[in-house]
PDB file of C-alpha atoms and ligand atoms in Angstrom:
ATOM      1  CA  MET A 755       0.000   0.000   0.000  1.00 85.00           C
ATOM      2  CA  ILE A 756       1.212   3.504  -0.834  1.00 92.00           C
ATOM      3  CA  THR A 757       0.794   5.809   2.155  1.00 94.00           C
ATOM      4  CA  ILE A 758       0.272   9.562   1.946  1.00 97.00           C
ATOM      5  CA  LYS A 759       1.836  11.498   4.806  1.00 97.00           C
ATOM      6  CA  SER A 760       0.279  14.444   6.612  1.00 97.00           C
ATOM      7  CA  ALA A 761       2.257  17.679   6.945  1.00 97.00           C
ATOM      8  CA  ARG A 762       2.922  16.756  10.588  1.00 98.00           C
ATOM      9  CA  GLU A 763       4.243  13.326   9.664  1.00 98.00           C
ATOM     10  CA  VAL A 764       6.543  14.834   7.065  1.00 98.00           C
ATOM     11  CA  GLU A 765       7.957  17.248   9.648  1.00 97.00           C
ATOM     12  CA  VAL A 766       8.705  14.328  11.987  1.00 98.00           C
ATOM     13  CA  MET A 767      10.440  12.541   9.120  1.00 98.00           C
ATOM     14  CA  ALA A 768      12.414  15.731   8.412  1.00 97.00           C
ATOM     15  CA  ALA A 769      13.488  15.815  12.066  1.00 97.00           C
ATOM     16  CA  ALA A 770      14.578  12.162  11.802  1.00 98.00           C
ATOM     17  CA  GLY A 771      16.325  13.131   8.570  1.00 98.00           C
ATOM     18  CA  ARG A 772      18.310  15.880  10.291  1.00 97.00           C
ATOM     19  CA  ILE A 773      19.578  13.449  12.927  1.00 98.00           C
ATOM     20  CA  LEU A 774      20.414  11.010  10.142  1.00 98.00           C
ATOM     21  CA  THR A 775      22.300  13.610   8.111  1.00 98.00           C
ATOM     22  CA  ASP A 776      24.272  14.652  11.185  1.00 97.00           C
ATOM     23  CA  THR A 777      25.058  10.970  11.778  1.00 98.00           C
ATOM     24  CA  LEU A 778      26.419  10.529   8.259  1.00 98.00           C
ATOM     25  CA  VAL A 779      28.456  13.745   8.539  1.00 97.00           C
ATOM     26  CA  LEU A 780      29.939  12.413  11.797  1.00 98.00           C
ATOM     27  CA  ILE A 781      30.723   9.055  10.185  1.00 98.00           C
ATOM     28  CA  GLU A 782      32.309  10.738   7.182  1.00 98.00           C
ATOM     29  CA  SER A 783      34.574  12.778   9.472  1.00 97.00           C
ATOM     30  CA  HIS A 784      35.780   9.551  11.164  1.00 98.00           C
ATOM     31  CA  THR A 785      36.287   7.559   7.963  1.00 98.00           C
ATOM     32  CA  ARG A 786      40.006   7.049   7.429  1.00 98.00           C
ATOM     33  CA  PRO A 787      42.499   4.208   6.930  1.00 98.00           C
ATOM     34  CA  GLY A 788      42.776   1.973  10.011  1.00 98.00           C
ATOM     35  CA  VAL A 789      39.249   2.553  11.303  1.00 98.00           C
ATOM     36  CA  THR A 790      37.030  -0.538  11.411  1.00 98.00           C
ATOM     37  CA  THR A 791      33.442  -0.619  10.195  1.00 98.00           C
ATOM     38  CA  GLU A 792      32.510  -1.726  13.737  1.00 98.00           C
ATOM     39  CA  ASP A 793      34.034   1.548  15.024  1.00 98.00           C
ATOM     40  CA  LEU A 794      31.806   3.492  12.632  1.00 98.00           C
ATOM     41  CA  ASP A 795      28.730   1.498  13.637  1.00 98.00           C
ATOM     42  CA  ARG A 796      29.349   2.151  17.325  1.00 98.00           C
ATOM     43  CA  LEU A 797      29.789   5.879  16.695  1.00 98.00           C
ATOM     44  CA  ALA A 798      26.574   6.053  14.672  1.00 98.00           C
ATOM     45  CA  GLU A 799      24.509   4.077  17.166  1.00 98.00           C
ATOM     46  CA  ASP A 800      25.715   6.108  20.161  1.00 98.00           C
ATOM     47  CA  PHE A 801      25.101   9.358  18.298  1.00 98.00           C
ATOM     48  CA  ILE A 802      21.550   8.406  17.261  1.00 98.00           C
ATOM     49  CA  LEU A 803      20.642   7.154  20.737  1.00 98.00           C
ATOM     50  CA  GLY A 804      21.925  10.453  22.143  1.00 98.00           C
ATOM     51  CA  HIS A 805      18.871  12.156  20.636  1.00 98.00           C
ATOM     52  CA  PRO A 806      15.759  11.711  22.809  1.00 97.00           C
ATOM     53  CA  GLY A 807      13.285   9.354  21.142  1.00 97.00           C
ATOM     54  CA  ALA A 808      15.535   8.514  18.195  1.00 98.00           C
ATOM     55  CA  LEU A 809      16.317   4.906  17.293  1.00 98.00           C
ATOM     56  CA  PRO A 810      18.555   3.333  14.633  1.00 98.00           C
ATOM     57  CA  SER A 811      16.066   1.935  12.099  1.00 98.00           C
ATOM     58  CA  PHE A 812      18.282  -0.866  10.826  1.00 97.00           C
ATOM     59  CA  LYS A 813      18.991  -2.613  14.113  1.00 96.00           C
ATOM     60  CA  GLY A 814      16.682  -5.624  14.201  1.00 95.00           C
ATOM     61  CA  LEU A 815      15.042  -4.786  10.856  1.00 96.00           C
ATOM     62  CA  TYR A 816      14.638  -8.229   9.247  1.00 96.00           C
ATOM     63  CA  ASP A 817      17.026  -9.299  12.063  1.00 96.00           C
ATOM     64  CA  PHE A 818      19.895  -7.150  10.748  1.00 97.00           C
ATOM     65  CA  PRO A 819      22.353  -6.950  13.662  1.00 97.00           C
ATOM     66  CA  LYS A 820      23.778  -3.417  13.339  1.00 98.00           C
ATOM     67  CA  SER A 821      22.835   0.252  13.012  1.00 98.00           C
ATOM     68  CA  LEU A 822      24.748   0.877   9.773  1.00 98.00           C
ATOM     69  CA  CYS A 823      25.254  -1.021   6.572  1.00 98.00           C
ATOM     70  CA  THR A 824      28.900  -0.606   5.563  1.00 98.00           C
ATOM     71  CA  SER A 825      29.714  -1.889   2.087  1.00 98.00           C
ATOM     72  CA  ILE A 826      33.325  -1.666   0.897  1.00 98.00           C
ATOM     73  CA  ASN A 827      34.526  -1.478  -2.755  1.00 98.00           C
ATOM     74  CA  ASP A 828      32.766  -4.280  -4.717  1.00 98.00           C
ATOM     75  CA  GLU A 829      30.167  -4.623  -1.951  1.00 98.00           C
ATOM     76  CA  ILE A 830      27.021  -2.848  -3.126  1.00 98.00           C
ATOM     77  CA  VAL A 831      24.774  -2.775  -0.049  1.00 98.00           C
ATOM     78  CA  HIS A 832      23.970  -4.558   3.231  1.00 98.00           C
ATOM     79  CA  GLY A 833      27.567  -5.082   4.399  1.00 98.00           C
ATOM     80  CA  ILE A 834      27.645  -5.887   8.120  1.00 98.00           C
ATOM     81  CA  PRO A 835      29.966  -3.752  10.276  1.00 98.00           C
ATOM     82  CA  SER A 836      32.744  -5.855  11.803  1.00 98.00           C
ATOM     83  CA  LYS A 837      35.813  -5.310  13.936  1.00 98.00           C
ATOM     84  CA  SER A 838      37.758  -7.414  11.457  1.00 98.00           C
ATOM     85  CA  ARG A 839      37.005  -5.023   8.568  1.00 98.00           C
ATOM     86  CA  GLU A 840      39.623  -2.281   8.702  1.00 98.00           C
ATOM     87  CA  LEU A 841      39.371   0.444   6.077  1.00 98.00           C
ATOM     88  CA  GLN A 842      42.376   0.795   3.761  1.00 98.00           C
ATOM     89  CA  ASP A 843      43.704   3.826   1.908  1.00 98.00           C
ATOM     90  CA  GLY A 844      41.994   3.988  -1.498  1.00 98.00           C
ATOM     91  CA  ASP A 845      38.852   2.087  -0.449  1.00 98.00           C
ATOM     92  CA  ILE A 846      35.351   3.402  -0.887  1.00 98.00           C
ATOM     93  CA  VAL A 847      32.717   2.571   1.714  1.00 98.00           C
ATOM     94  CA  SER A 848      28.974   2.958   1.272  1.00 98.00           C
ATOM     95  CA  VAL A 849      27.466   3.939   4.608  1.00 98.00           C
ATOM     96  CA  ASP A 850      23.707   3.442   4.737  1.00 98.00           C
ATOM     97  CA  CYS A 851      21.671   4.363   7.817  1.00 98.00           C
ATOM     98  CA  GLY A 852      18.111   4.910   8.998  1.00 98.00           C
ATOM     99  CA  VAL A 853      16.685   6.887  11.912  1.00 98.00           C
ATOM    100  CA  CYS A 854      13.260   6.353  13.484  1.00 98.00           C
ATOM    101  CA  LEU A 855      11.521   9.134  15.419  1.00 98.00           C
ATOM    102  CA  GLU A 856       7.959   8.865  16.773  1.00 98.00           C
ATOM    103  CA  GLY A 857       7.476   5.750  14.674  1.00 98.00           C
ATOM    104  CA  LEU A 858       8.489   7.400  11.380  1.00 98.00           C
ATOM    105  CA  HIS A 859      11.665   6.625   9.449  1.00 98.00           C
ATOM    106  CA  ALA A 860      14.230   8.430   7.309  1.00 98.00           C
ATOM    107  CA  ASP A 861      16.783   6.626   5.121  1.00 98.00           C
ATOM    108  CA  SER A 862      20.002   7.923   3.578  1.00 98.00           C
ATOM    109  CA  ALA A 863      23.321   6.637   2.269  1.00 98.00           C
ATOM    110  CA  ARG A 864      26.527   8.020   0.869  1.00 98.00           C
ATOM    111  CA  THR A 865      29.675   6.412  -0.476  1.00 98.00           C
ATOM    112  CA  ILE A 866      32.727   7.820   1.281  1.00 98.00           C
ATOM    113  CA  PRO A 867      36.336   7.752   0.007  1.00 98.00           C
ATOM    114  CA  VAL A 868      38.929   6.383   2.419  1.00 98.00           C
ATOM    115  CA  GLY A 869      42.159   8.396   2.206  1.00 97.00           C
ATOM    116  CA  GLU A 870      43.186   9.039  -1.387  1.00 97.00           C
ATOM    117  CA  ILE A 871      41.139   7.513  -4.203  1.00 98.00           C
ATOM    118  CA  SER A 872      41.957   7.467  -7.913  1.00 97.00           C
ATOM    119  CA  ALA A 873      40.364   9.799 -10.463  1.00 98.00           C
ATOM    120  CA  ASP A 874      38.470   6.835 -11.937  1.00 98.00           C
ATOM    121  CA  VAL A 875      36.887   6.021  -8.595  1.00 98.00           C
ATOM    122  CA  GLU A 876      36.115   9.671  -7.922  1.00 98.00           C
ATOM    123  CA  ARG A 877      34.270   9.714 -11.247  1.00 98.00           C
ATOM    124  CA  LEU A 878      32.137   6.710 -10.208  1.00 98.00           C
ATOM    125  CA  LEU A 879      31.126   8.550  -7.035  1.00 98.00           C
ATOM    126  CA  SER A 880      30.336  11.814  -8.782  1.00 98.00           C
ATOM    127  CA  VAL A 881      28.284  10.109 -11.504  1.00 98.00           C
ATOM    128  CA  THR A 882      26.284   8.209  -8.871  1.00 98.00           C
ATOM    129  CA  ARG A 883      25.612  11.460  -6.976  1.00 98.00           C
ATOM    130  CA  GLU A 884      24.535  13.023 -10.253  1.00 98.00           C
ATOM    131  CA  ALA A 885      22.225  10.058 -10.925  1.00 98.00           C
ATOM    132  CA  LEU A 886      20.614  10.541  -7.512  1.00 98.00           C
ATOM    133  CA  ASP A 887      20.202  14.234  -8.217  1.00 98.00           C
ATOM    134  CA  ALA A 888      18.495  13.460 -11.546  1.00 98.00           C
ATOM    135  CA  GLY A 889      16.219  10.907  -9.876  1.00 98.00           C
ATOM    136  CA  ILE A 890      15.192  13.411  -7.218  1.00 98.00           C
ATOM    137  CA  THR A 891      14.523  16.079  -9.840  1.00 98.00           C
ATOM    138  CA  ALA A 892      12.099  13.650 -11.507  1.00 98.00           C
ATOM    139  CA  ALA A 893      10.189  13.079  -8.240  1.00 98.00           C
ATOM    140  CA  VAL A 894       7.419  15.556  -9.049  1.00 98.00           C
ATOM    141  CA  ILE A 895       3.644  15.294  -8.950  1.00 98.00           C
ATOM    142  CA  GLY A 896       2.310  13.815 -12.179  1.00 96.00           C
ATOM    143  CA  ASN A 897       5.486  11.903 -12.951  1.00 98.00           C
ATOM    144  CA  HIS A 898       5.770   8.151 -12.385  1.00 98.00           C
ATOM    145  CA  THR A 899       8.310   5.925 -10.684  1.00 98.00           C
ATOM    146  CA  GLY A 900       9.529   5.055 -14.196  1.00 98.00           C
ATOM    147  CA  ASP A 901      10.561   8.680 -14.696  1.00 98.00           C
ATOM    148  CA  ILE A 902      12.797   8.481 -11.621  1.00 98.00           C
ATOM    149  CA  GLY A 903      14.317   5.200 -12.745  1.00 98.00           C
ATOM    150  CA  HIS A 904      14.820   6.441 -16.275  1.00 98.00           C
ATOM    151  CA  ALA A 905      16.588   9.589 -15.064  1.00 98.00           C
ATOM    152  CA  VAL A 906      18.957   7.553 -12.865  1.00 98.00           C
ATOM    153  CA  GLN A 907      19.646   4.983 -15.576  1.00 98.00           C
ATOM    154  CA  GLN A 908      20.367   7.611 -18.259  1.00 98.00           C
ATOM    155  CA  ILE A 909      23.055   9.315 -16.185  1.00 98.00           C
ATOM    156  CA  ALA A 910      24.729   6.079 -15.082  1.00 98.00           C
ATOM    157  CA  GLU A 911      24.718   4.371 -18.468  1.00 98.00           C
ATOM    158  CA  ALA A 912      25.785   7.490 -20.391  1.00 98.00           C
ATOM    159  CA  ALA A 913      28.917   7.455 -18.224  1.00 98.00           C
ATOM    160  CA  GLY A 914      29.614   3.811 -19.147  1.00 98.00           C
ATOM    161  CA  TYR A 915      28.382   2.323 -15.888  1.00 98.00           C
ATOM    162  CA  THR A 916      25.508  -0.059 -15.080  1.00 98.00           C
ATOM    163  CA  VAL A 917      22.672   0.104 -12.549  1.00 98.00           C
ATOM    164  CA  VAL A 918      21.736  -2.710 -10.198  1.00 98.00           C
ATOM    165  CA  ARG A 919      18.242  -3.970 -11.021  1.00 98.00           C
ATOM    166  CA  GLU A 920      17.463  -6.461  -8.258  1.00 98.00           C
ATOM    167  CA  LEU A 921      17.598  -3.842  -5.483  1.00 98.00           C
ATOM    168  CA  VAL A 922      15.395  -0.776  -5.570  1.00 98.00           C
ATOM    169  CA  GLY A 923      14.399   2.412  -3.801  1.00 98.00           C
ATOM    170  CA  HIS A 924      11.113   2.463  -1.921  1.00 98.00           C
ATOM    171  CA  GLY A 925       8.380   4.353  -0.208  1.00 98.00           C
ATOM    172  CA  ILE A 926       9.117   5.053   3.458  1.00 98.00           C
ATOM    173  CA  GLY A 927       7.084   6.127   6.480  1.00 98.00           C
ATOM    174  CA  THR A 928       5.809   4.209   9.489  1.00 97.00           C
ATOM    175  CA  ARG A 929       7.377   1.187   7.834  1.00 97.00           C
ATOM    176  CA  PHE A 930      10.947   1.367   6.597  1.00 97.00           C
ATOM    177  CA  HIS A 931      10.121  -0.234   3.260  1.00 97.00           C
ATOM    178  CA  GLU A 932       6.769   0.731   1.810  1.00 97.00           C
ATOM    179  CA  GLU A 933       5.360   0.736  -1.679  1.00 97.00           C
ATOM    180  CA  PRO A 934       6.017   1.851  -4.316  1.00 98.00           C
ATOM    181  CA  GLN A 935       9.249   0.201  -5.355  1.00 98.00           C
ATOM    182  CA  ILE A 936      11.524   2.626  -7.178  1.00 98.00           C
ATOM    183  CA  PRO A 937      13.807   0.794  -9.611  1.00 98.00           C
ATOM    184  CA  ASN A 938      16.941   2.573 -10.823  1.00 98.00           C
ATOM    185  CA  PHE A 939      15.917   1.905 -14.404  1.00 98.00           C
ATOM    186  CA  GLY A 940      12.653   2.408 -16.220  1.00 98.00           C
ATOM    187  CA  THR A 941      10.507   3.950 -18.885  1.00 98.00           C
ATOM    188  CA  PRO A 942       9.126   7.488 -18.554  1.00 98.00           C
ATOM    189  CA  GLY A 943       5.417   7.536 -17.761  1.00 98.00           C
ATOM    190  CA  ARG A 944       5.399   3.931 -16.496  1.00 98.00           C
ATOM    191  CA  GLY A 945       5.046   2.615 -12.955  1.00 97.00           C
ATOM    192  CA  HIS A 946       3.183   4.214 -10.059  1.00 97.00           C
ATOM    193  CA  SER A 947       2.131   7.830 -10.441  1.00 97.00           C
ATOM    194  CA  LEU A 948       3.601  10.279  -7.932  1.00 98.00           C
ATOM    195  CA  THR A 949       1.169  12.236  -5.795  1.00 97.00           C
ATOM    196  CA  GLU A 950       1.396  14.877  -3.095  1.00 97.00           C
ATOM    197  CA  GLY A 951       2.437  13.556   0.301  1.00 97.00           C
ATOM    198  CA  MET A 952       4.376  10.527  -0.878  1.00 98.00           C
ATOM    199  CA  THR A 953       7.769  10.056   0.781  1.00 98.00           C
ATOM    200  CA  LEU A 954      10.334   8.114  -1.218  1.00 98.00           C
ATOM    201  CA  ALA A 955      13.805   6.737  -0.612  1.00 98.00           C
ATOM    202  CA  ILE A 956      15.635   7.149  -3.930  1.00 98.00           C
ATOM    203  CA  GLU A 957      18.879   5.201  -4.007  1.00 98.00           C
ATOM    204  CA  PRO A 958      20.924   4.525  -7.140  1.00 98.00           C
ATOM    205  CA  MET A 959      23.387   1.641  -6.904  1.00 98.00           C
ATOM    206  CA  VAL A 960      25.860   2.069  -9.760  1.00 98.00           C
ATOM    207  CA  ASN A 961      28.468  -0.495 -10.792  1.00 98.00           C
ATOM    208  CA  ALA A 962      31.686   0.319 -12.621  1.00 98.00           C
ATOM    209  CA  GLY A 963      31.457  -3.064 -14.392  1.00 98.00           C
ATOM    210  CA  LYS A 964      28.544  -5.334 -15.203  1.00 98.00           C
ATOM    211  CA  ARG A 965      25.201  -4.995 -13.418  1.00 98.00           C
ATOM    212  CA  ASP A 966      25.030  -8.582 -12.131  1.00 98.00           C
ATOM    213  CA  ILE A 967      25.111  -9.187  -8.386  1.00 98.00           C
ATOM    214  CA  ARG A 968      25.476 -12.011  -5.896  1.00 98.00           C
ATOM    215  CA  THR A 969      24.957 -12.377  -2.158  1.00 98.00           C
ATOM    216  CA  LEU A 970      27.768 -13.555   0.133  1.00 98.00           C
ATOM    217  CA  LYS A 971      27.504 -16.503   2.528  1.00 97.00           C
ATOM    218  CA  ASP A 972      26.656 -14.153   5.409  1.00 96.00           C
ATOM    219  CA  LYS A 973      23.268 -13.899   3.596  1.00 96.00           C
ATOM    220  CA  TRP A 974      23.411 -10.084   3.757  1.00 97.00           C
ATOM    221  CA  THR A 975      26.311  -8.596   1.833  1.00 98.00           C
ATOM    222  CA  VAL A 976      25.452  -8.004  -1.829  1.00 98.00           C
ATOM    223  CA  VAL A 977      28.479  -7.706  -4.143  1.00 98.00           C
ATOM    224  CA  THR A 978      29.095  -7.173  -7.840  1.00 98.00           C
ATOM    225  CA  ALA A 979      29.401 -10.553  -9.579  1.00 98.00           C
ATOM    226  CA  ASP A 980      32.456  -9.377 -11.548  1.00 98.00           C
ATOM    227  CA  GLY A 981      34.219  -7.805  -8.556  1.00 98.00           C
ATOM    228  CA  SER A 982      33.943  -4.277  -9.954  1.00 98.00           C
ATOM    229  CA  LEU A 983      33.465  -1.283  -7.681  1.00 98.00           C
ATOM    230  CA  SER A 984      29.977  -0.087  -6.786  1.00 98.00           C
ATOM    231  CA  ALA A 985      28.692   3.223  -5.409  1.00 98.00           C
ATOM    232  CA  HIS A 986      25.442   4.023  -3.589  1.00 98.00           C
ATOM    233  CA  PHE A 987      23.846   7.338  -2.625  1.00 98.00           C
ATOM    234  CA  GLU A 988      20.389   7.791  -1.140  1.00 98.00           C
ATOM    235  CA  HIS A 989      18.033  10.485   0.072  1.00 98.00           C
ATOM    236  CA  THR A 990      14.522  10.450   1.513  1.00 98.00           C
ATOM    237  CA  VAL A 991      12.386  12.841  -0.532  1.00 98.00           C
ATOM    238  CA  HIS A 992       8.920  14.358  -0.010  1.00 98.00           C
ATOM    239  CA  VAL A 993       6.793  14.785  -3.140  1.00 98.00           C
ATOM    240  CA  HIS A 994       5.289  18.275  -2.862  1.00 97.00           C
ATOM    241  CA  PRO A 995       3.583  20.819  -5.169  1.00 96.00           C
ATOM    242  CA  ASP A 996       6.610  23.118  -4.806  1.00 96.00           C
ATOM    243  CA  GLY A 997       8.871  20.299  -6.026  1.00 97.00           C
ATOM    244  CA  PRO A 998      10.812  17.510  -4.359  1.00 97.00           C
ATOM    245  CA  ARG A 999      12.013  18.281  -0.838  1.00 97.00           C
ATOM    246  CA  ILE A1000      15.003  16.323   0.400  1.00 98.00           C
ATOM    247  CA  LEU A1001      14.347  15.328   4.025  1.00 98.00           C
ATOM    248  CA  THR A1002      17.885  14.030   4.580  1.00 98.00           C
ATOM    249  CA  ALA A1003      19.843  17.012   3.238  1.00 90.00           C
ATOM    250  CA  GLY A1004      22.202  18.989   5.397  1.00 69.00           C
ATOM    251  CA  PRO A1005      25.249  21.213   5.345  1.00 55.00           C
ATOM    252  CA  ALA A1006      27.706  18.465   4.475  1.00 42.00           C
ATOM    253  CA  THR A1007      25.438  16.436   2.229  1.00 39.00           C
ATOM    254  CA  THR A1008      27.351  15.696  -0.947  1.00 41.00           C
ATOM    255  CA  ALA A1009      24.421  14.903  -3.214  1.00 42.00           C
ATOM    256  CA  ALA A1010      21.524  16.547  -4.918  1.00 41.00           C
ATOM    257  CA  GLU A1011      21.294  19.965  -3.336  1.00 38.00           C
TER     258      GLU A1011
HETATM  259 MG1   MG B2000      19.266   3.187   2.932  1.00 92.54          MG
HETATM  260 MG1   MG B2001      16.546   2.653   1.274  1.00 92.54          MG
END
């Protein structure tokens, strides 16, 4: 079911989004060679719980054990933070997080460089940010989910990259994953129509190589089948007559402002 949010509900989600953005800014400032993904998870969880009423959305969601998903290099999404995963110079790490406030969720992700990364890798990140930006721009009343997917796909494929098809963006609200699904590919005018009060998590996953994926034995971590790098950026967006409003934007947000 697609849920339409009241103005009050959207403001609660925006408040959750501000805590979430601050969390990701904090994580970005601590991301450097030698830090473990467990260190980042602990920082994020403590920071979120330091805000009265706020909870990390991921912890316990479908029995996921942590507050962040940390996905390094060829890992696309759903990497589990671990004290045995130490970040190395030149890595990229997708940090995905959710915050719940008064029963309403916000969802955001960014892919963070560790130390110095090559120009090729920097290009993958900037194209993926651009794809998110284009997807958000298409999130207007009267458009369809296919317009968002098409916009994302065009940017990624024009740059020579591929989009992951098995994993999608989603509606978000009192449940973390709501309808409609928002694929990162599509045909303009197809899919669900976008109406006022919808809140959507738009999240391109862009691979430097082929689009195929596989899931590791931990049953969570999704990786590129060919071992190529993958980037992931995500914002929660409110569909509004004045245009899309990003609920997870903030001063240090690197995408789509
Ligand atoms: Mg997310
Ligand atoms: Mg999401």
